[in-house]
Short mmCIF file of C-alpha atoms in Angstrom, two decimals:
data_model
loop_
_atom_site.label_atom_id
_atom_site.label_comp_id
_atom_site.label_asym_id
_atom_site.label_seq_id
_atom_site.Cartn_x
_atom_site.Cartn_y
_atom_site.Cartn_z
CA MET A 1 -17.85 -18.96 -2.70
CA ASP A 2 -20.42 -17.89 -0.16
CA VAL A 3 -21.19 -14.42 1.10
CA ASN A 4 -19.75 -15.21 4.54
CA LYS A 5 -16.33 -16.05 3.11
CA MET A 6 -16.31 -12.81 1.11
CA THR A 7 -17.41 -10.83 4.19
CA VAL A 8 -14.66 -12.36 6.31
CA SER A 9 -12.06 -11.66 3.62
CA VAL A 10 -13.10 -8.02 3.25
CA ASN A 11 -12.91 -7.55 7.02
CA LYS A 12 -9.52 -9.26 7.19
CA ALA A 13 -8.15 -7.24 4.28
CA ILE A 14 -9.46 -3.89 5.54
CA ASN A 15 -8.43 -3.60 9.17
CA THR A 16 -6.74 -1.08 11.46
CA GLN A 17 -3.31 -2.73 11.63
CA GLU A 18 -0.52 -0.81 9.89
CA VAL A 19 0.54 -3.73 7.73
CA ALA A 20 0.11 -4.35 4.02
CA VAL A 21 -3.13 -5.96 2.85
CA LYS A 22 -2.54 -9.71 2.65
CA GLU A 23 -2.71 -10.94 -0.93
CA LYS A 24 -4.78 -13.99 -0.01
CA HIS A 25 -7.55 -11.77 1.40
CA ALA A 26 -7.44 -9.39 -1.57
CA ARG A 27 -7.49 -12.36 -3.96
CA THR A 28 -10.53 -13.83 -2.18
CA CYS A 29 -12.29 -10.47 -2.56
CA ILE A 30 -11.45 -10.41 -6.27
CA LEU A 31 -12.69 -13.97 -6.75
CA GLY A 32 -15.81 -13.11 -4.77
CA THR A 33 -16.70 -10.37 -7.24
CA HIS A 34 -16.38 -12.85 -10.09
CA HIS A 35 -18.51 -15.39 -8.24
CA GLU A 36 -21.33 -12.95 -7.52
CA LYS A 37 -20.76 -11.03 -10.78
CA GLY A 38 -20.40 -7.72 -8.99
CA ALA A 39 -19.42 -5.95 -5.80
CA GLN A 40 -22.63 -5.98 -3.75
CA THR A 41 -21.13 -7.93 -0.84
CA PHE A 42 -17.96 -5.84 -0.86
CA TRP A 43 -19.94 -2.61 -0.58
CA SER A 44 -22.34 -4.01 2.03
CA VAL A 45 -19.34 -4.78 4.26
CA VAL A 46 -17.44 -1.57 3.47
CA ASN A 47 -20.46 0.63 4.20
CA ARG A 48 -20.39 -0.60 7.80
CA LEU A 49 -16.73 0.41 8.28
CA PRO A 50 -15.81 3.81 9.78
CA LEU A 51 -13.73 4.89 6.77
CA SER A 52 -14.22 8.57 7.56
CA SER A 53 -12.86 8.28 11.07
CA ASN A 54 -9.98 5.82 10.66
CA ALA A 55 -7.32 6.66 8.11
CA MET A 56 -5.79 3.18 8.18
CA LEU A 57 -9.14 1.58 7.33
CA CYS A 58 -9.60 4.10 4.53
CA TRP A 59 -6.09 3.48 3.13
CA LYS A 60 -6.64 -0.26 3.08
CA PHE A 61 -10.11 0.18 1.58
CA CYS A 62 -8.54 2.20 -1.23
CA HIS A 63 -5.97 -0.52 -1.88
CA VAL A 64 -8.54 -3.33 -1.97
CA PHE A 65 -11.01 -1.30 -4.04
CA HIS A 66 -8.23 -0.45 -6.52
CA LYS A 67 -7.52 -4.17 -6.89
CA LEU A 68 -11.20 -4.89 -7.45
CA LEU A 69 -11.46 -2.21 -10.13
CA ARG A 70 -8.41 -3.68 -11.85
CA ASP A 71 -8.96 -7.43 -11.52
CA GLY A 72 -12.51 -7.88 -10.24
CA HIS A 73 -15.61 -8.63 -12.27
CA PRO A 74 -16.45 -5.89 -14.82
CA ASN A 75 -19.64 -5.12 -12.86
CA VAL A 76 -17.53 -3.87 -9.92
CA LEU A 77 -17.40 -0.49 -11.66
CA LYS A 78 -21.15 -0.39 -12.26
CA ASP A 79 -21.90 -1.42 -8.66
CA SER A 80 -19.47 1.21 -7.35
CA LEU A 81 -20.60 4.27 -9.31
CA ARG A 82 -23.32 5.09 -6.78
CA TYR A 83 -20.56 5.69 -4.18
CA LYS A 84 -18.59 8.17 -6.31
CA ASN A 85 -19.83 11.24 -4.43
CA GLU A 86 -19.12 9.62 -1.06
CA LEU A 87 -15.55 8.93 -2.20
CA SER A 88 -15.18 12.60 -3.20
CA ASP A 89 -16.55 13.80 0.14
CA MET A 90 -14.22 11.47 2.01
CA SER A 91 -11.28 12.67 -0.11
CA ARG A 92 -12.02 16.30 0.79
CA MET A 93 -12.40 15.41 4.45
CA TRP A 94 -9.09 13.49 4.60
CA GLY A 95 -7.38 16.28 2.62
CA HIS A 96 -7.63 18.52 5.70
CA LEU A 97 -5.18 16.29 7.59
CA SER A 98 -1.56 16.83 6.67
CA GLU A 99 0.00 14.10 8.80
CA GLY A 100 -0.13 10.34 8.75
CA TYR A 101 -2.40 8.67 6.26
CA GLY A 102 -4.81 11.59 5.84
CA GLN A 103 -3.22 13.11 2.73
CA LEU A 104 -2.49 9.65 1.35
CA CYS A 105 -6.16 8.69 1.65
CA SER A 106 -7.27 11.95 0.08
CA ILE A 107 -5.06 11.49 -2.97
CA TYR A 108 -5.82 7.78 -3.29
CA LEU A 109 -9.57 8.47 -3.21
CA LYS A 110 -9.13 11.09 -5.96
CA LEU A 111 -7.22 8.52 -8.02
CA LEU A 112 -9.99 5.95 -7.58
CA ARG A 113 -12.65 8.44 -8.62
CA THR A 114 -10.57 9.41 -11.67
CA ARG A 115 -10.20 5.76 -12.55
CA MET A 116 -13.93 5.19 -12.24
CA GLU A 117 -14.61 8.19 -14.49
CA TYR A 118 -12.04 6.98 -17.02
CA HIS A 119 -13.64 3.55 -17.30
CA THR A 120 -17.12 5.07 -17.44
CA LYS A 121 -16.07 7.24 -20.41
CA ASN A 122 -14.10 4.41 -22.00
CA PRO A 123 -16.03 1.19 -21.32
CA ARG A 124 -14.02 -0.77 -23.89
CA PHE A 125 -10.95 -0.56 -21.66
CA PRO A 126 -10.80 -3.47 -19.20
CA GLY A 127 -9.92 -2.82 -15.57
CA ASN A 128 -6.33 -3.95 -16.05
CA LEU A 129 -5.98 -1.61 -19.09
CA GLN A 130 -4.43 -4.42 -21.15
CA MET A 131 -5.65 -4.42 -24.73
CA SER A 132 -4.48 -5.89 -27.99
CA ASP A 133 -3.67 -3.56 -30.89
CA ARG A 134 -6.94 -4.60 -32.53
CA GLN A 135 -8.96 -3.77 -29.41
CA LEU A 136 -7.21 -0.41 -29.16
CA ASP A 137 -7.99 0.35 -32.80
CA GLU A 138 -11.64 -0.48 -32.13
CA ALA A 139 -11.71 1.71 -29.01
CA GLY A 140 -10.34 4.64 -31.00
CA GLU A 141 -12.61 3.84 -33.93
CA SER A 142 -9.58 4.41 -36.21
CA ASP A 143 -10.06 8.17 -35.76
CA VAL A 144 -7.04 10.28 -34.80
CA ASN A 145 -9.26 12.66 -32.82
CA ASN A 146 -10.59 9.79 -30.71
CA PHE A 147 -7.04 8.52 -30.11
CA PHE A 148 -5.99 12.01 -29.06
CA GLN A 149 -8.90 12.21 -26.58
CA LEU A 150 -8.10 8.74 -25.22
CA THR A 151 -4.47 9.76 -24.77
CA VAL A 152 -5.38 12.96 -22.92
CA GLU A 153 -7.70 11.05 -20.59
CA MET A 154 -5.06 8.36 -20.01
CA PHE A 155 -2.46 11.03 -19.16
CA ASP A 156 -4.88 12.64 -16.69
CA TYR A 157 -5.32 9.25 -15.04
CA LEU A 158 -1.55 8.63 -15.01
CA GLU A 159 -0.99 12.06 -13.47
CA CYS A 160 -3.21 11.01 -10.56
CA GLU A 161 -1.21 7.80 -10.17
CA LEU A 162 2.10 9.69 -10.21
CA ASN A 163 0.71 12.10 -7.63
CA LEU A 164 -0.07 9.15 -5.35
CA PHE A 165 3.42 7.72 -5.87
CA GLN A 166 5.02 11.08 -5.05
CA THR A 167 2.88 11.59 -1.96
CA VAL A 168 3.65 8.11 -0.66
CA PHE A 169 7.39 8.53 -1.21
CA ASN A 170 7.32 11.98 0.44
CA SER A 171 5.57 10.47 3.46
CA LEU A 172 8.31 7.91 4.07
CA ASP A 173 11.19 8.42 6.44
CA MET A 174 14.10 7.61 4.18
CA SER A 175 16.56 7.47 7.08
CA ARG A 176 15.29 3.96 7.80
CA SER A 177 15.01 0.97 5.56
CA VAL A 178 11.28 1.50 5.05
CA SER A 179 10.67 -1.33 2.62
CA VAL A 180 11.35 -3.89 5.35
CA THR A 181 9.17 -2.30 8.04
CA THR A 182 5.51 -3.20 8.22
CA ALA A 183 4.55 0.51 8.18
CA GLY A 184 6.64 1.07 5.04
CA GLN A 185 5.18 -1.98 3.36
CA CYS A 186 1.67 -0.78 4.20
CA ARG A 187 2.33 2.50 2.38
CA LEU A 188 4.23 1.00 -0.53
CA ALA A 189 2.02 -2.05 -1.25
CA PRO A 190 -0.60 -0.19 -3.37
CA LEU A 191 2.15 1.14 -5.64
CA ILE A 192 3.13 -2.29 -6.89
#
């Protein structure tokens, strides 16, 4: 896969239309990280997007970045750590908006930062968090204190995820069948 294909896919996945990110574009981004063994191209494209001035772009960025952290090459985390402070600043900025996607972006950015911190502290955990019993035993070094600490950190991470779920559901107009509207699908897609 060449850089141009990855660039096009990132731009198609992260756009201003209030529709869910297309899986084929997200999948191409994921495959691109495996091909280049990192997220350099992803970040070079994203850094040119006005994420701080367009909530829809920011929301879709969060969704795609979340997918890359989960299913992309393991170096996505390493390549993304330098942007941690920018994500925090953007989260604070979007947190001042109470309508539309502002609050959603703020909470999603906090979740992504928490996830990055979790994986930095616990590098044995893969992005998708799926581990065999043996791998889990190794991560906890067969020490109950380590397992307790891992559990606390996992619950902190899950609390951020639940907060995102709650905020998304609170933002929906339940008087309509939101799951069939493009706007509803755009909000609900990251929760899957």
